[in-house]
Amino acid sequence: MDERTAVLAICGSLRASSLNRSLLTAAEAMAPDLRFVGDELVRELPLFNPDIEGFSLPVQQFRKAAVMARGVIIASPEYVYAPSGVTKNALDWLVGSSGLMSKPTLVLSASPGHTGGLRGVAGLIPTLDVVG
């Protein structure tokens, strides 16, 4: 059994070689005492639809990983001055659970634009505030 502290990891890009995936990989390498969980499930999450939450295995597994995690790390690109749809979809699935409640959360962003993803990160703050 892996005794490292679990941290829910959310990459807001589905590209295998994205800058934000690289950020998560670097963060994981710099914190060997942490075990990043959940990111593989982000790719499998359906679009948010409360009608299917009880029937979607990826949603159930993702929520369980969030509840079990001691913290959260989000690496999200900026698209059109906002966080990516992938990031927002993952967070939407967690709103109805206690998966993010009162957990330390680190938000990272890498973007080739001149603000480096700042506007995307700023767009996450209201959502993260609502979920605690």
Short mmCIF file of C-alpha atoms in Angstrom, two decimals:
data_model
loop_
_atom_site.label_atom_id
_atom_site.label_comp_id
_atom_site.label_asym_id
_atom_site.label_seq_id
_atom_site.Cartn_x
_atom_site.Cartn_y
_atom_site.Cartn_z
CA MET A 1 0.00 0.00 0.00
CA ASP A 2 1.24 3.48 -0.90
CA GLU A 3 1.55 5.49 2.33
CA ARG A 4 2.20 8.84 0.64
CA THR A 5 -0.32 11.64 1.16
CA ALA A 6 -2.90 11.71 -1.62
CA VAL A 7 -3.46 14.97 -3.49
CA LEU A 8 -6.20 15.34 -6.07
CA ALA A 9 -4.58 16.42 -9.34
CA ILE A 10 -6.57 18.07 -12.11
CA CYS A 11 -4.98 18.89 -15.44
CA GLY A 12 -7.18 21.18 -17.49
CA SER A 13 -5.64 20.11 -20.78
CA LEU A 14 -6.23 16.80 -22.52
CA ARG A 15 -3.09 17.11 -24.64
CA ALA A 16 -0.43 14.60 -23.59
CA SER A 17 2.39 17.11 -24.12
CA SER A 18 0.65 20.22 -22.79
CA LEU A 19 2.47 22.81 -20.72
CA ASN A 20 0.04 22.26 -17.85
CA ARG A 21 0.59 18.50 -17.88
CA SER A 22 4.31 19.31 -17.64
CA LEU A 23 3.59 21.53 -14.63
CA LEU A 24 1.82 18.66 -12.86
CA THR A 25 4.61 16.25 -13.74
CA ALA A 26 7.23 18.68 -12.38
CA ALA A 27 5.22 19.29 -9.20
CA GLU A 28 4.88 15.57 -8.61
CA ALA A 29 8.62 15.04 -9.14
CA MET A 30 9.39 17.81 -6.63
CA ALA A 31 7.13 16.31 -3.96
CA PRO A 32 7.99 12.62 -3.62
CA ASP A 33 6.04 12.39 -0.35
CA LEU A 34 2.81 13.14 -2.24
CA ARG A 35 0.79 10.79 -4.43
CA PHE A 36 -1.17 12.53 -7.18
CA VAL A 37 -4.56 10.89 -7.76
CA GLY A 38 -7.60 11.47 -9.92
CA ASP A 39 -6.01 13.09 -12.96
CA GLU A 40 -6.46 10.00 -15.12
CA LEU A 41 -10.18 10.16 -14.34
CA VAL A 42 -10.52 13.78 -15.50
CA ARG A 43 -10.08 12.52 -19.08
CA GLU A 44 -12.98 10.10 -18.63
CA LEU A 45 -15.51 12.45 -17.04
CA PRO A 46 -18.61 13.03 -19.14
CA LEU A 47 -19.90 16.56 -19.58
CA PHE A 48 -21.57 17.66 -16.36
CA ASN A 49 -25.13 16.35 -16.19
CA PRO A 50 -26.64 15.64 -12.75
CA ASP A 51 -29.03 13.15 -14.34
CA ILE A 52 -26.18 10.68 -14.91
CA GLU A 53 -24.03 11.17 -11.80
CA GLY A 54 -25.23 7.97 -10.13
CA PHE A 55 -24.58 5.92 -13.26
CA SER A 56 -21.13 7.19 -14.25
CA LEU A 57 -18.29 5.11 -12.82
CA PRO A 58 -15.62 7.75 -13.65
CA VAL A 59 -17.66 10.38 -11.77
CA GLN A 60 -18.04 8.12 -8.73
CA GLN A 61 -14.31 7.26 -8.75
CA PHE A 62 -13.31 10.91 -9.22
CA ARG A 63 -15.49 12.04 -6.33
CA LYS A 64 -14.08 9.27 -4.13
CA ALA A 65 -10.51 10.30 -5.01
CA ALA A 66 -11.40 13.91 -4.14
CA VAL A 67 -12.88 12.96 -0.77
CA MET A 68 -9.86 10.81 0.13
CA ALA A 69 -7.31 13.45 -0.94
CA ARG A 70 -5.73 15.77 1.61
CA GLY A 71 -5.25 18.60 -0.88
CA VAL A 72 -5.83 19.66 -4.47
CA ILE A 73 -3.53 20.78 -7.28
CA ILE A 74 -5.00 22.22 -10.46
CA ALA A 75 -2.97 23.00 -13.58
CA SER A 76 -5.22 24.72 -16.07
CA PRO A 77 -4.52 26.56 -19.29
CA GLU A 78 -6.28 29.78 -20.15
CA TYR A 79 -8.72 29.69 -23.04
CA VAL A 80 -10.38 32.94 -24.11
CA TYR A 81 -9.61 34.66 -20.78
CA ALA A 82 -11.06 31.77 -18.75
CA PRO A 83 -10.06 28.39 -17.33
CA SER A 84 -10.39 25.48 -19.72
CA GLY A 85 -13.66 23.64 -20.13
CA VAL A 86 -11.93 20.48 -18.92
CA THR A 87 -11.04 22.18 -15.64
CA LYS A 88 -14.49 23.64 -15.16
CA ASN A 89 -16.15 20.31 -15.95
CA ALA A 90 -14.03 18.50 -13.34
CA LEU A 91 -14.88 21.13 -10.72
CA ASP A 92 -18.57 21.03 -11.65
CA TRP A 93 -18.62 17.30 -10.86
CA LEU A 94 -17.19 18.02 -7.41
CA VAL A 95 -19.60 20.81 -6.45
CA GLY A 96 -22.25 18.40 -5.16
CA SER A 97 -19.76 16.46 -3.03
CA SER A 98 -17.47 17.38 -0.16
CA GLY A 99 -14.41 16.59 -2.29
CA LEU A 100 -12.94 20.09 -2.19
CA MET A 101 -14.32 21.35 1.09
CA SER A 102 -11.66 23.01 3.29
CA LYS A 103 -8.74 21.44 1.43
CA PRO A 104 -5.57 23.36 0.63
CA THR A 105 -5.58 24.05 -3.09
CA LEU A 106 -2.76 25.04 -5.40
CA VAL A 107 -3.67 26.49 -8.79
CA LEU A 108 -1.04 26.62 -11.53
CA SER A 109 -1.20 27.77 -15.11
CA ALA A 110 1.14 27.84 -18.06
CA SER A 111 0.17 29.62 -21.22
CA PRO A 112 2.22 31.00 -24.09
CA GLY A 113 0.24 34.26 -23.89
CA HIS A 114 1.72 37.37 -22.32
CA THR A 115 -0.17 36.87 -19.03
CA GLY A 116 0.95 33.24 -18.67
CA GLY A 117 -2.55 32.02 -17.84
CA LEU A 118 -3.33 34.57 -15.12
CA ARG A 119 -6.84 35.29 -16.41
CA GLY A 120 -7.66 31.58 -16.41
CA VAL A 121 -6.53 31.25 -12.81
CA ALA A 122 -8.52 34.34 -11.84
CA GLY A 123 -11.59 32.72 -13.37
CA LEU A 124 -11.23 29.72 -11.04
CA ILE A 125 -11.28 31.72 -7.83
CA PRO A 126 -15.07 32.28 -7.66
CA THR A 127 -15.75 28.58 -8.28
CA LEU A 128 -13.19 27.46 -5.71
CA ASP A 129 -14.60 29.98 -3.23
CA VAL A 130 -18.10 28.51 -3.61
CA VAL A 131 -16.92 24.93 -3.00
CA GLY A 132 -14.91 25.93 0.04
#
